[in-house]
Structure formats: structure tokens, C-alpha cells
Coordinates of C-alpha atoms and ligand atoms in Angstrom, one line a residue:
M1 CA -0.2 0.1 0.0
M2 CA 1.2 3.3 -0.8
S3 CA -0.1 7.1 -0.6
L4 CA -0.4 9.1 -3.6
K5 CA 1.8 11.7 -1.4
E6 CA 4.5 8.8 -1.2
I7 CA 4.6 8.3 -4.7
V8 CA 5.0 11.8 -5.7
S9 CA 7.9 12.1 -3.5
L10 CA 9.8 9.5 -5.4
L11 CA 9.5 11.3 -8.6
P12 CA 11.3 14.9 -8.3
V13 CA 10.2 16.3 -11.7
C14 CA 6.6 15.0 -11.9
E15 CA 3.7 17.0 -12.7
V16 CA 0.3 16.2 -10.9
S17 CA -3.0 17.1 -12.0
G18 CA -5.9 16.3 -9.6
F19 CA -3.8 15.5 -6.7
E20 CA -5.8 14.2 -3.7
E21 CA -4.0 13.7 -0.2
K22 CA -6.5 10.8 0.5
T23 CA -5.7 8.7 -2.4
I24 CA -4.2 5.3 -1.1
I25 CA -3.1 2.7 -4.1
E26 CA -3.2 -0.9 -3.1
T27 CA -2.1 -2.3 -6.5
I28 CA -0.1 -1.4 -9.5
S29 CA -0.5 -2.6 -13.1
M30 CA 0.6 -1.6 -16.5
D31 CA -2.2 -3.6 -18.3
S32 CA -5.7 -2.2 -18.5
R33 CA -6.8 -5.5 -18.6
L34 CA -5.7 -6.5 -15.2
I35 CA -6.7 -3.4 -13.3
E36 CA -8.4 -3.9 -9.7
K37 CA -9.8 -1.2 -7.6
K38 CA -7.3 1.2 -6.2
S39 CA -4.9 0.5 -8.6
L40 CA -2.1 2.8 -10.0
F41 CA -2.1 2.4 -13.8
F42 CA 1.2 3.2 -15.7
C43 CA 0.5 4.2 -19.3
V44 CA 3.6 2.6 -21.1
P45 CA 4.1 3.9 -24.7
G46 CA 4.6 0.4 -25.9
F47 CA 6.6 -0.8 -29.1
T48 CA 3.2 -2.3 -30.7
V49 CA 0.3 -0.2 -28.8
D50 CA 0.3 2.9 -26.5
G51 CA -0.7 2.3 -22.9
H52 CA -2.2 5.9 -22.9
D53 CA -4.8 4.9 -25.3
F54 CA -6.2 2.3 -22.5
A55 CA -6.4 5.1 -19.6
Q56 CA -10.0 5.4 -19.9
E57 CA -10.4 1.7 -19.9
A58 CA -8.4 1.6 -16.8
V59 CA -10.1 4.3 -15.0
E60 CA -13.6 2.5 -15.7
A61 CA -12.0 -0.5 -14.2
G62 CA -11.0 1.1 -11.0
A63 CA -7.8 2.7 -11.4
A64 CA -7.4 5.5 -8.8
A65 CA -4.3 7.3 -10.6
L66 CA -2.8 7.2 -13.5
V67 CA 1.4 7.5 -14.3
T68 CA 1.6 9.0 -17.9
D69 CA 4.3 10.9 -20.2
R70 CA 2.0 13.7 -21.2
P71 CA -1.1 15.8 -20.1
I72 CA -4.1 13.9 -20.4
Q73 CA -7.6 14.7 -18.7
M74 CA -9.2 12.0 -16.5
S75 CA -11.4 12.0 -13.6
V76 CA -8.7 10.6 -11.1
P77 CA -5.2 12.4 -10.3
V78 CA -2.5 12.0 -13.2
I79 CA 1.2 11.9 -12.5
Q80 CA 3.1 13.2 -15.8
V81 CA 6.6 11.8 -15.8
P82 CA 9.6 12.1 -18.5
D83 CA 9.7 8.4 -18.7
V84 CA 7.0 6.1 -17.6
R85 CA 8.8 2.7 -17.5
R86 CA 11.6 4.2 -15.4
A87 CA 9.0 5.9 -13.1
M88 CA 7.2 2.6 -12.8
A89 CA 10.5 0.7 -12.0
L90 CA 11.2 3.1 -9.1
I91 CA 7.9 2.9 -7.8
S92 CA 7.4 -1.0 -8.3
A93 CA 10.8 -1.4 -6.0
R94 CA 9.1 0.9 -3.4
F95 CA 5.7 -0.9 -3.4
Y96 CA 7.6 -4.1 -2.6
E97 CA 9.7 -2.6 -0.2
Y98 CA 13.0 -3.0 -1.9
P99 CA 13.5 -6.7 -1.9
S100 CA 16.8 -6.6 -4.1
Q101 CA 18.4 -4.9 -0.8
E102 CA 17.3 -8.0 1.0
L103 CA 19.1 -10.4 -1.4
K104 CA 22.4 -11.3 -2.8
M105 CA 21.7 -9.9 -6.2
I106 CA 23.9 -11.5 -9.2
G107 CA 23.2 -9.9 -12.5
V108 CA 24.6 -11.6 -15.7
T109 CA 24.6 -9.9 -18.8
G110 CA 26.3 -10.5 -22.5
T111 CA 25.3 -11.8 -25.6
N112 CA 25.8 -15.4 -24.8
G113 CA 26.3 -17.7 -21.8
K114 CA 23.5 -15.6 -19.6
T115 CA 21.6 -18.7 -18.9
S116 CA 24.4 -21.3 -18.5
V117 CA 26.3 -18.9 -16.2
T118 CA 23.5 -18.3 -13.8
H119 CA 22.8 -22.2 -13.7
F120 CA 26.4 -22.7 -12.8
L121 CA 26.0 -20.3 -10.0
E122 CA 22.7 -21.9 -8.8
Q123 CA 24.4 -25.4 -9.0
M124 CA 27.3 -24.1 -7.0
L125 CA 25.6 -22.1 -4.4
E126 CA 23.2 -25.0 -3.9
L127 CA 26.3 -27.2 -2.9
L128 CA 27.6 -24.3 -0.7
E129 CA 24.0 -24.5 0.9
V130 CA 22.7 -21.2 0.0
E131 CA 19.2 -21.1 -1.2
T132 CA 19.4 -19.6 -4.5
G133 CA 16.6 -18.3 -7.1
I134 CA 17.2 -17.9 -10.9
I135 CA 15.3 -15.6 -13.0
G136 CA 15.9 -15.8 -16.8
T137 CA 15.0 -17.2 -20.4
M138 CA 13.9 -20.6 -19.2
Y139 CA 12.1 -19.9 -15.9
T140 CA 11.9 -17.9 -12.6
K141 CA 12.9 -20.9 -10.3
Y142 CA 13.0 -20.4 -6.3
A143 CA 12.0 -22.9 -3.1
G144 CA 10.7 -25.4 -5.6
K145 CA 8.8 -23.2 -7.4
E146 CA 9.2 -23.0 -11.4
I147 CA 7.2 -20.1 -13.2
S148 CA 7.8 -20.2 -16.9
S149 CA 9.3 -16.8 -18.5
N150 CA 8.1 -14.4 -21.1
N151 CA 10.7 -12.3 -21.2
T152 CA 14.5 -12.9 -20.3
T153 CA 14.4 -10.2 -17.9
P154 CA 10.9 -9.5 -16.4
E155 CA 9.1 -6.0 -16.7
S156 CA 9.8 -4.0 -13.4
I157 CA 6.6 -4.9 -11.8
V158 CA 6.9 -8.7 -12.1
L159 CA 10.6 -8.3 -11.1
Q160 CA 10.1 -6.7 -7.8
K161 CA 7.4 -9.0 -7.0
I162 CA 9.2 -12.2 -7.8
L163 CA 12.2 -10.8 -5.5
R164 CA 9.6 -10.0 -2.7
D165 CA 8.3 -13.5 -2.9
M166 CA 11.8 -14.9 -3.0
R167 CA 12.5 -13.3 0.4
D168 CA 9.3 -14.3 1.8
A169 CA 10.4 -18.0 0.9
E170 CA 13.8 -17.4 2.5
T171 CA 15.7 -17.4 -0.6
E172 CA 18.9 -15.7 0.1
A173 CA 20.7 -15.1 -3.5
A174 CA 19.6 -14.2 -7.0
A175 CA 21.3 -15.4 -9.9
M176 CA 19.5 -13.2 -12.6
E177 CA 19.8 -12.7 -16.5
V178 CA 19.8 -9.1 -17.3
S179 CA 19.2 -8.9 -21.0
S180 CA 20.0 -5.5 -23.2
H181 CA 16.3 -4.8 -23.8
A182 CA 15.9 -4.7 -20.3
L183 CA 18.5 -2.4 -19.3
S184 CA 17.6 0.2 -22.3
N185 CA 14.2 0.3 -21.4
G186 CA 14.6 0.5 -17.8
R187 CA 13.2 -2.9 -16.5
I188 CA 16.0 -3.0 -13.7
H189 CA 16.1 0.6 -12.6
G190 CA 15.6 0.7 -9.0
T191 CA 17.0 -2.7 -8.3
R192 CA 20.4 -3.0 -6.2
F193 CA 22.8 -5.5 -7.7
D194 CA 25.7 -6.8 -5.7
I195 CA 27.7 -8.4 -8.4
A196 CA 27.4 -7.6 -12.0
V197 CA 29.0 -10.5 -14.5
Y198 CA 29.7 -9.8 -18.3
T199 CA 30.1 -12.7 -20.6
N200 CA 30.5 -11.4 -24.1
L201 CA 29.0 -9.3 -26.8
S202 CA 28.7 -10.1 -30.5
Q203 CA 26.1 -9.6 -33.1
D204 CA 22.4 -10.0 -32.2
H205 CA 19.5 -7.8 -31.7
L206 CA 20.4 -5.2 -34.5
D207 CA 16.8 -5.0 -34.9
Y208 CA 16.4 -3.1 -31.5
H209 CA 20.0 -1.5 -30.9
A210 CA 20.9 0.8 -34.0
T211 CA 24.5 -0.4 -33.9
M212 CA 26.9 -2.7 -31.9
E213 CA 28.1 0.6 -29.9
D214 CA 24.3 1.2 -28.9
Y215 CA 24.2 -2.5 -27.9
A216 CA 27.3 -2.3 -25.7
R217 CA 26.2 0.7 -24.2
A218 CA 22.8 -0.8 -23.1
K219 CA 24.8 -3.9 -21.5
S220 CA 27.5 -1.3 -19.9
L221 CA 24.3 0.2 -17.9
L222 CA 24.4 -2.7 -15.4
F223 CA 27.9 -1.9 -14.5
A224 CA 27.3 1.8 -14.0
Q225 CA 24.3 1.2 -11.6
L226 CA 26.0 -1.4 -9.4
G227 CA 25.6 -1.0 -6.1
S228 CA 23.0 1.8 -6.2
G229 CA 21.1 1.9 -3.2
F230 CA 23.9 1.7 -0.9
V231 CA 24.0 -1.2 1.8
K232 CA 26.6 -1.0 4.2
E233 CA 29.4 -3.5 4.5
R234 CA 28.2 -4.8 1.2
Q235 CA 30.8 -3.8 -1.6
P236 CA 29.5 -4.4 -5.0
Y237 CA 31.9 -6.0 -7.6
S238 CA 32.2 -6.1 -11.5
V239 CA 33.1 -9.7 -13.1
I240 CA 34.4 -9.0 -16.7
N241 CA 35.7 -11.2 -19.3
V242 CA 38.6 -9.3 -20.1
D243 CA 39.3 -11.2 -23.6
D244 CA 36.3 -9.8 -25.2
P245 CA 37.0 -6.7 -27.1
Y246 CA 33.7 -4.8 -25.9
S247 CA 35.1 -5.5 -22.1
E248 CA 36.8 -2.2 -21.8
I249 CA 33.4 -0.4 -22.2
M250 CA 31.9 -2.5 -19.1
M251 CA 35.2 -1.6 -17.3
E252 CA 34.8 2.0 -18.1
A253 CA 31.3 2.4 -17.2
S254 CA 31.6 0.0 -13.9
A255 CA 30.9 1.8 -10.6
A256 CA 32.4 -0.7 -8.5
P257 CA 36.0 -2.7 -8.4
L258 CA 36.8 -5.0 -11.3
I259 CA 37.3 -8.9 -11.2
T260 CA 38.5 -10.0 -14.5
Y261 CA 38.5 -13.4 -16.2
G262 CA 39.5 -15.1 -19.1
L263 CA 41.9 -17.2 -21.0
S264 CA 44.5 -14.5 -21.6
K265 CA 47.4 -13.4 -19.3
H266 CA 45.5 -10.1 -18.8
A267 CA 43.0 -11.9 -16.6
A268 CA 43.1 -11.9 -12.9
V269 CA 41.3 -15.2 -12.8
R270 CA 42.5 -17.3 -15.6
A271 CA 42.6 -20.9 -17.2
E272 CA 46.1 -21.8 -18.1
E273 CA 47.4 -24.8 -20.2
V274 CA 43.9 -25.7 -21.4
E275 CA 43.5 -29.2 -22.9
L276 CA 40.0 -29.8 -24.5
S277 CA 39.1 -33.6 -25.4
G278 CA 36.1 -36.3 -25.0
G279 CA 33.6 -33.4 -24.2
R280 CA 35.5 -31.9 -21.1
S281 CA 38.6 -29.9 -20.2
N282 CA 41.6 -29.8 -18.0
F283 CA 43.2 -26.7 -17.0
Y284 CA 45.2 -24.9 -14.5
F285 CA 42.8 -22.5 -12.5
C286 CA 44.8 -19.6 -11.6
A287 CA 44.1 -16.6 -9.3
P288 CA 46.3 -14.4 -7.3
G289 CA 48.1 -16.9 -5.1
I290 CA 46.6 -19.8 -6.6
R291 CA 47.3 -22.3 -9.3
D292 CA 45.2 -25.7 -9.2
H293 CA 44.5 -28.1 -11.5
V294 CA 41.1 -28.8 -12.7
T295 CA 38.8 -30.9 -14.9
L296 CA 35.6 -29.2 -16.2
N297 CA 33.0 -32.0 -17.5
L298 CA 31.7 -29.7 -20.1
P299 CA 32.5 -29.3 -23.7
G300 CA 33.9 -26.4 -25.5
R301 CA 36.1 -23.3 -24.5
F302 CA 32.7 -21.4 -24.0
S303 CA 32.0 -23.8 -21.2
I304 CA 35.4 -22.9 -19.5
Y305 CA 34.6 -19.1 -19.7
N306 CA 31.2 -19.6 -18.1
A307 CA 32.9 -21.6 -15.4
L308 CA 35.4 -18.9 -14.9
A309 CA 32.7 -16.2 -14.7
A310 CA 30.7 -18.1 -12.2
A311 CA 33.8 -19.0 -10.2
S312 CA 34.9 -15.3 -10.1
A313 CA 31.5 -14.1 -8.9
L314 CA 31.5 -16.5 -6.2
Y315 CA 34.5 -15.1 -5.0
A316 CA 33.3 -11.6 -5.3
Y317 CA 30.4 -12.9 -3.2
G318 CA 33.0 -13.7 -0.4
W319 CA 33.6 -17.6 -0.7
R320 CA 37.3 -18.1 -1.1
W321 CA 39.1 -20.0 -3.8
Q322 CA 39.6 -23.2 -1.9
E323 CA 35.7 -23.6 -1.4
I324 CA 35.4 -22.8 -4.9
I325 CA 37.4 -24.6 -6.9
P326 CA 36.4 -28.2 -6.1
L327 CA 32.5 -27.1 -7.2
I328 CA 34.2 -26.9 -11.0
P329 CA 34.4 -30.7 -11.8
L330 CA 31.0 -31.2 -10.3
L331 CA 29.2 -28.7 -12.7
K332 CA 26.5 -30.1 -14.9
G333 CA 25.2 -28.9 -18.5
V334 CA 22.2 -26.9 -18.9
R335 CA 18.9 -28.0 -20.4
G336 CA 19.1 -27.2 -24.2
R337 CA 22.5 -25.9 -24.3
F338 CA 24.8 -28.5 -25.9
E339 CA 22.4 -31.2 -24.8
P340 CA 23.0 -34.7 -26.3
V341 CA 19.7 -36.7 -27.3
F342 CA 20.1 -40.4 -25.8
S343 CA 19.1 -43.2 -28.3
S344 CA 20.6 -46.5 -29.2
A345 CA 21.3 -45.3 -32.6
P346 CA 25.3 -44.8 -33.3
V347 CA 24.4 -41.4 -34.7
H348 CA 25.0 -38.5 -32.3
A349 CA 22.2 -35.7 -32.2
L350 CA 22.9 -32.5 -30.2
V351 CA 20.1 -29.9 -29.4
D352 CA 21.7 -26.3 -28.6
Y353 CA 20.3 -23.0 -28.3
A354 CA 23.0 -21.4 -30.3
H355 CA 20.7 -18.6 -32.3
T356 CA 23.7 -16.0 -32.8
P357 CA 26.5 -16.3 -35.3
D358 CA 29.1 -16.4 -32.5
S359 CA 27.4 -19.0 -30.1
L360 CA 26.8 -21.1 -33.6
E361 CA 30.3 -20.9 -34.5
N362 CA 31.3 -21.8 -30.8
V363 CA 29.4 -24.9 -30.9
L364 CA 30.5 -26.1 -34.4
Q365 CA 33.8 -25.7 -33.7
T366 CA 33.5 -27.5 -30.4
I367 CA 31.7 -30.4 -32.4
K368 CA 34.4 -30.3 -35.1
D369 CA 37.2 -30.7 -32.7
A370 CA 35.6 -33.8 -31.3
A371 CA 33.7 -35.1 -34.2
E372 CA 34.9 -38.7 -36.0
G373 CA 32.0 -38.3 -38.5
K374 CA 30.4 -35.6 -40.5
I375 CA 28.4 -32.8 -39.3
I376 CA 24.9 -32.2 -40.2
T377 CA 23.2 -29.0 -38.9
V378 CA 19.4 -28.1 -38.9
I379 CA 19.1 -24.5 -38.4
G380 CA 16.4 -21.6 -38.7
C381 CA 16.3 -18.1 -37.8
G382 CA 13.8 -16.1 -35.5
G383 CA 10.9 -14.1 -37.4
D384 CA 10.5 -10.6 -36.3
R385 CA 14.0 -10.1 -34.9
D386 CA 17.5 -9.3 -35.9
R387 CA 17.7 -9.9 -39.9
K388 CA 21.3 -9.1 -40.3
K389 CA 22.2 -12.1 -38.4
R390 CA 20.4 -14.4 -40.9
P391 CA 23.0 -14.8 -43.7
L392 CA 25.7 -15.0 -41.3
M393 CA 24.6 -17.8 -39.4
A394 CA 23.9 -19.6 -42.8
A395 CA 27.5 -19.0 -43.6
I396 CA 28.6 -20.2 -40.5
A397 CA 26.5 -23.6 -40.6
E398 CA 27.8 -24.1 -44.3
K399 CA 31.5 -23.6 -43.1
Y400 CA 31.4 -26.4 -40.4
S401 CA 28.8 -28.7 -41.7
S402 CA 29.1 -31.5 -44.6
F403 CA 25.3 -30.7 -45.2
T404 CA 22.8 -28.1 -43.8
Y405 CA 19.2 -28.0 -43.5
L406 CA 17.5 -24.8 -43.4
T407 CA 14.2 -24.6 -41.5
S408 CA 11.7 -22.6 -39.4
D409 CA 12.8 -21.3 -35.8
N410 CA 10.0 -19.3 -34.6
P411 CA 8.8 -17.3 -37.7
R412 CA 6.2 -15.3 -35.7
T413 CA 4.7 -12.6 -38.2
E414 CA 7.2 -13.3 -41.1
K415 CA 6.9 -15.8 -43.8
P416 CA 9.2 -18.7 -42.8
E417 CA 10.2 -19.0 -46.7
A418 CA 11.0 -15.3 -46.8
I419 CA 13.5 -15.8 -43.5
I420 CA 15.1 -18.9 -45.1
E421 CA 15.4 -16.8 -48.3
E422 CA 17.7 -14.2 -46.3
M423 CA 19.5 -17.1 -45.0
K424 CA 20.4 -18.5 -48.3
S425 CA 21.9 -15.3 -49.4
G426 CA 24.8 -16.2 -47.0
M427 CA 25.2 -19.6 -48.6
S428 CA 28.0 -20.0 -51.2
G429 CA 28.0 -23.7 -52.0
I430 CA 25.0 -26.2 -52.8
R431 CA 25.5 -28.7 -49.7
Y432 CA 22.0 -27.5 -48.2
N433 CA 18.4 -28.0 -48.5
V434 CA 15.3 -26.3 -47.8
I435 CA 12.7 -27.8 -45.7
V436 CA 10.4 -25.5 -44.1
D437 CA 8.8 -27.9 -41.6
R438 CA 11.3 -28.1 -38.7
E439 CA 10.1 -31.6 -37.8
E440 CA 10.6 -33.0 -41.4
A441 CA 14.1 -31.3 -41.6
I442 CA 15.3 -33.1 -38.5
N443 CA 13.7 -36.5 -39.9
E444 CA 15.6 -36.0 -42.9
A445 CA 18.9 -34.9 -41.4
V446 CA 18.9 -38.1 -39.0
R447 CA 17.9 -40.5 -41.9
K448 CA 20.9 -38.6 -43.8
A449 CA 23.3 -39.4 -41.1
K450 CA 25.6 -42.4 -41.0
P451 CA 27.3 -44.0 -38.0
G452 CA 29.7 -41.6 -36.1
D453 CA 28.0 -38.4 -37.6
V454 CA 26.8 -35.7 -35.6
V455 CA 23.2 -33.8 -36.1
L456 CA 23.1 -30.4 -34.5
I457 CA 19.7 -29.0 -34.2
A458 CA 20.3 -25.4 -33.4
G459 CA 18.1 -22.3 -32.2
K460 CA 15.6 -23.4 -30.1
G461 CA 17.2 -25.3 -27.0
H462 CA 14.8 -25.7 -24.0
E463 CA 12.1 -24.0 -26.3
T464 CA 9.0 -26.5 -26.4
Y465 CA 7.0 -24.2 -28.9
Q466 CA 7.0 -23.0 -32.4
E467 CA 6.0 -19.4 -32.8
I468 CA 3.7 -18.9 -35.9
G469 CA 1.9 -15.3 -36.0
R470 CA 1.1 -14.7 -32.5
D471 CA 0.3 -18.4 -31.5
R472 CA 2.5 -21.0 -29.9
I473 CA 2.5 -24.4 -31.3
Y474 CA 3.9 -27.2 -29.2
F475 CA 7.3 -28.4 -30.6
D476 CA 10.3 -29.9 -29.0
D477 CA 13.5 -30.4 -30.7
K478 CA 14.6 -33.1 -28.4
K479 CA 11.3 -35.0 -28.9
A480 CA 11.7 -34.8 -32.7
A481 CA 15.3 -35.9 -32.6
E482 CA 14.5 -38.8 -30.5
K483 CA 11.6 -40.0 -32.6
A484 CA 13.9 -39.9 -35.8
L485 CA 16.7 -41.7 -34.2
K486 CA 14.3 -44.4 -33.1
E487 CA 13.3 -44.8 -36.7
W488 CA 16.9 -44.6 -37.9
V489 CA 17.4 -47.6 -35.5
E490 CA 14.3 -49.3 -37.0
Ligands
LIG501 C1 10.3 -4.9 -27.5 C2 10.0 -5.2 -26.3 O1 10.9 -5.2 -25.2 N1 8.6 -5.6 -25.9 C3 8.3 -6.1 -24.8 C4 7.3 -4.9 -24.3 O2 6.3 -4.5 -25.2 P1 5.4 -3.5 -25.7 O3 6.5 -2.4 -25.0 O4 5.7 -3.6 -27.2 O5 4.4 -3.4 -25.2 P2 2.9 -3.4 -26.1 O6 2.2 -4.5 -26.3 O7 3.0 -2.3 -27.1 O8 1.8 -2.9 -25.0 C5 2.1 -1.4 -24.3 C6 1.6 -1.3 -22.9 O9 -0.1 -1.4 -23.3 C7 -0.6 -1.9 -22.3 N2 -2.0 -2.6 -23.0 C8 -1.9 -3.1 -24.1 C9 -3.2 -4.1 -24.5 C10 -4.3 -3.5 -23.7 O10 -5.6 -4.0 -23.9 N3 -4.3 -2.7 -22.4 C11 -3.2 -2.3 -21.9 O11 -3.0 -1.7 -20.9 C12 0.6 -3.1 -22.2 O12 0.4 -3.8 -20.9 C13 1.7 -2.3 -22.3 O13 1.9 -1.8 -20.5 O14 7.0 -5.2 -22.6 C14 6.2 -6.4 -22.8 C15 5.7 -6.3 -21.4 O15 6.5 -6.4 -20.3 C16 7.1 -7.4 -22.9 O16 6.9 -8.8 -22.8 C17 7.6 -7.5 -24.6 O17 8.5 -8.2 -24.7 C18 8.4 -8.9 -26.0 C19 7.5 -10.2 -26.0 C20 9.4 -9.2 -26.9 O18 9.7 -10.0 -27.8 N4 10.7 -8.8 -26.3 C21 12.1 -9.0 -26.4 C22 12.6 -8.5 -27.6 C23 13.0 -9.1 -25.5 O19 12.7 -8.3 -24.5 N5 14.0 -9.9 -25.3 C24 14.6 -9.9 -24.1 C25 16.0 -11.1 -24.5 C26 16.8 -10.8 -25.5 C27 18.0 -11.9 -25.3 O20 18.7 -11.5 -24.4 O21 18.1 -12.4 -26.3 C28 14.0 -10.2 -23.0 O22 14.6 -9.4 -21.9 O23 13.3 -10.9 -22.8
LIG502 N1 30.3 -18.0 -22.9 C1 29.8 -18.4 -24.4 N2 30.1 -17.8 -25.3 C2 29.7 -18.1 -26.6 N3 28.5 -19.0 -26.6 C3 28.0 -19.7 -25.8 C4 28.6 -19.2 -24.5 N4 27.8 -19.8 -23.4 C5 27.0 -20.6 -24.3 N5 27.1 -20.3 -25.3 C6 26.5 -20.7 -26.4 O1 25.0 -19.9 -26.5 C7 23.9 -20.6 -26.7 C8 23.1 -19.9 -25.8 O2 23.6 -20.1 -24.3 P1 22.7 -19.4 -23.4 O3 21.5 -19.8 -23.2 O4 23.6 -19.4 -22.0 O5 22.9 -17.8 -23.5 P2 22.0 -16.7 -23.2 O6 23.0 -15.2 -23.1 O7 21.1 -16.8 -21.7 O8 21.1 -16.2 -24.5 P3 19.6 -15.5 -24.6 O9 20.0 -14.2 -24.8 O10 18.8 -16.0 -25.3 O11 19.2 -15.6 -23.0 C9 24.3 -21.8 -26.0 O12 23.4 -22.9 -26.4 C10 25.7 -22.4 -26.6 O13 25.6 -22.8 -27.8
LIG503 N1 15.9 -14.5 -26.4 C1 16.2 -14.7 -27.9 C2 15.5 -15.9 -28.2 C3 15.8 -16.3 -29.8 C4 15.5 -17.7 -29.8 C5 15.3 -18.4 -31.2 N2 14.5 -19.5 -31.1 C6 14.3 -17.1 -31.8 O1 13.3 -17.2 -31.8 O2 15.1 -16.6 -32.5 C7 15.5 -13.4 -28.7 O3 14.6 -12.8 -28.1 O4 16.3 -13.0 -29.5
LIG504 MG1 19.3 -16.6 -21.5

């Protein structure tokens, strides 16, 4: 519950019309369809519709006051602010009594690896007996509950409510994915992070951010707001992959001391003498005063980066290296990330969430390093998303694969054939086929495979749907691959 007076006191440059001292707010909402009595309704100027157009509907449904970015005439108080989403984030944090200040908050940002690193953190913290929650692409998970996600980083009202619920359930730490969209439109404004982790930056989302520099600047906002909302005796830290070319931008923005990690000698926390083989790696884990041999039972160089990121974040948390290093060999893979499909067929199939040029290249390079047979790739690109990555992803698939199937991956409101056409423009040879139906593409790829070959099914990972138009139809790469492999044996 909040009074209008309290709300206004949070917003130094707002203009209020129809102010009434006695107005009390009992719920907050950005959706006119969910308004209850005594609600504060935020008129969010969206990317598809404008929340201001629903102001009347919200008042009729019981909204007691509105937050807008322009003057509008209504029968209830109207608070006009320069940026509704940011005002909403500040008010949400206050409404739920600043839950982020009562949790150890670890935010992870970067193009690839956020879901993986947050899961590594969850696994390690559970082993250290710290009750940990996760907020990210796959779900929000805490205290035995799993709530499916709409967005990688939720809108501020949802986020603050989740964090409050986590605290009520005695969750101690939250490992949270922070997307560039969330940073640029203020979803995490008003949230206090203790540790911010940077994984990497490579091409994606150029539909939303005008240039790579804009994209990098959005990511850097996490580091710039570190520790905001001072909590005594809780020093914030930035954990940065120093091998990444954009790391300098994050370091420059950082309001907190840095812990750098990577494979190069510039990193404070390093993997040295790396040997990759048989789906795992061996290396020396080096940090000031430490040089311990470890085995990481996960494939690829990118998994080493993710493990170093999680280990460095735990160090920033206050754990000692002697407590952290023994956890590295215990790390397990994450659903939909380099996930093998089990079957009795001598053909290997892998489901992976690679949906950017960089992640696809990493995954294919990792397969190539280990594979005895040929690589066959099934790949599509999302509709209504960055179009510039389409030809690049197709070209990478072609470079590493003996054969590629171009197919659909969430065409959304675009025509799947048109997306595939754009992918095709990146292909230079003829070792590919177009099969729009994803299940049929997986069947064909598996049918074509010989013993020892690897079929990579990329782009959807854990997703259990195909988004066509605005509908989601059930589809699971893993289930489709299991069925195809069964038929291969028969
Ligand atoms: C581009 C973007 O960020 N879109 C997000 C945004 O939608 P929007 O601003 O377009 O909302 P809108 O539909 O125009 O509606 C505007 C306002 O009118 C309200 N409204 C609407 C209809 C009505 O009848 N009454 C009403 O009040 C809506 O509740 C809303 O407040 O706000 C919505 C509510 O929070 C989000 O779900 C939505 O994410 C969509 C699904 C999306 O695809 N987002 C992607 C681009 C995204 O954010 N991705 C990142 C991860 C990327 C990555 O790291 O790979 C993420 O964090 O998820
Ligand atoms: N550190 C990394 N560097 C490059 N590629 C990675 C890294 N970690 C994972 N990948 C690859 O990227 C894919 C996506 O990984 P993950 O889901 O952890 O990233 P994410 O940042 O959460 O993605 P999203 O933006 O969709 O939430 C994985 O399936 C894997 O192929
Ligand atoms: N978080 C990512 C998910 C992409 C997954 C892929 N399957 C697609 O639909 O493009 C995004 O919003 O770009
Ligand atoms: Mg993710």
C-alpha cells in the first residue's frame, strides 16, 4: 500500500493534476486488462500499442491514479513523468519494499552464456548450501517453484514482486539474467545488484539497437548502476571477461571494483594450459596466489569461460578459492545447451540454443574438434528479430557442416520462406536443402546421417514451441530428434 504523496515524493520532476491527499494505492499495473480497484495504472508507450490509449478503460475498471508521459484529462489524479517505464521501476521497487536490498543479487549480462552462467551459479551455491533463485530465459525458479518466463528479464512490476516472493520464501541469493532490452528500457531501474557479470558481446538484436556500440552501451548500464541503493558492508563488484573486445566499455562504466577473468594473461582469474578432449577440459585454475589443476566435465572453450565467470562471481560474493575450485568438476550441463539426445543409434544428435553467429560458431567448432564423423546441421532464424544475423548464421552452418538443412525457428509474423531466403543469401555452395517444416528437417537430417556423424539441431534449445503468427504451437527439438533416431534404428 502506498499513498499518492509517497509516490510523488519518489519522482522529483513529475507534474500532478488532480492531486488528492487521501488517495491510497493498493495495487500497481501496466495492463488495463488486469486493473483492480485502487490500482495505479502506468500508461506505457509500447513498441506495438500505446498504454495511454487504455487510460479511460483503466479508470473505468477502478484505477485510482495514472502515470503518464503527457498531459491527459481524467477523473482521477494524473502524474506526468518524463519516462513511464523508469518511474514504474522506481515505484515498483518501493511498492515491494526494496527486496533486492535483502537478497544477494548477481546480474549476468552479455550476448551468450547468461542462462548457462546463472545455472552454474545456482548449482554451486546450492552445493554451498545457499538458497538460490534464478530469473531468466527458461523460467523463474526458487523454493521449489518454477514459473515459465515471457521475457529473459521481466518487466519491473513483475521483477520486484518475484524478488519479494523470493525473500518471503527465504531465498538468500538471486542469479538473474539481465538482457540489453531490459537495461535500455529501464526494467531493472531501482534494483540493487551486488555483483554484475559480463560474458561477451557479439552480433544480435540489431533490430532493437541501432549499432553494436548502442548495444554495448546498453549492456554497460548494468555495471554503471552497480551497488545503487547503498547497503552498509556490502561492497559491489564487476566480474568481466577481459578477453572480449567490448570489455573495456563495461570496465569504463563500472561503478565498482573489477574482477577480470578469461584465458589470456591479462585476466586476474585465468585458465592456463587448457586441454580440450572427450567433451571435457583440463586446465590450471589461476588467481592471485592460486594455481590448481581442475577438470571441467563440459565441452568447449565457452564452457570454461562460463565456469570462470561463475567462480569469479562466487569469489566476489565472499567465498574463498579453496571452497570454490572443488565445485568446478561438479558442474553439470544446462537443458538445451549442448544437450545430447540419448538413443541406441550410433548417430549423435545434439540440441543447442545457439541463435547468434558467435554461439553457432562456438558450438560447431567444439563439435568439429571432437567429431569422428561428419556434421549435419539443422538451423533456422527467428522472425521479427535481427535480420542481419540470418545470412551470417547460414554461412557459419555451411562452413562447418557437410550438409545443412535450413528450416523454421519461430517465424512469428514473418513468412518462414522469406526468412530462409535471407539465410540462403549467406550460402555460397550447394550443400544444403530447404525444408520449412522443422520436424521434417530433423527427420531428413537424421535419416541422412551415417554412424559416427553428429546432427546439430540449433536455435531452439529448451523451447517447447514453434511461434507462428502470434500463436505458440507445441514443438520440442529433443522429442523430434528422439523419434527420428528411433526410426533410424528401425
Ligand atoms: C520490444 C520489447 O521489449 N517488448 C516488450 C514490451 O512490449 P511492448 O512495449 O511492445 O508492449 P505493447 O504490447 O506495445 O503494450 C504497451 C502497453 O500497453 C498495455 N496494454 C496493451 C493492451 C491493452 O489492452 N491494454 C493495455 O494496457 C500493455 O500492458 C503495455 O503496458 O513489454 C512487454 C511487457 O513487459 C514485453 O513482454 C515485450 O517483450 C516482447 C515479448 C519481446 O519479444 N521482447 C524481446 C525483444 C525482449 O525483450 N527480449 C529480451 C531477451 C533478449 C536476449 O537477451 O536474447 C528479454 O529480456 O526478454
Ligand atoms: N560464453 C559463451 N560464449 C559463446 N557462446 C556461448 C557461451 N555460453 C553458451 N554459448 C552458446 O550460446 C547458446 C546460448 O547460451 P545461453 O542460453 O547460456 O545464452 P544466453 O545469453 O542466456 O542467451 P539469451 O540471450 O537467449 O538468453 C548456447 O546454447 C551455446 O551454444
Ligand atoms: N532471447 C532470444 C531468443 C531467440 C531464440 C530463437 N529460437 C528465436 O526465436 O529467434 C531473442 O529474443 O532473440
Ligand atoms: Mg538466456
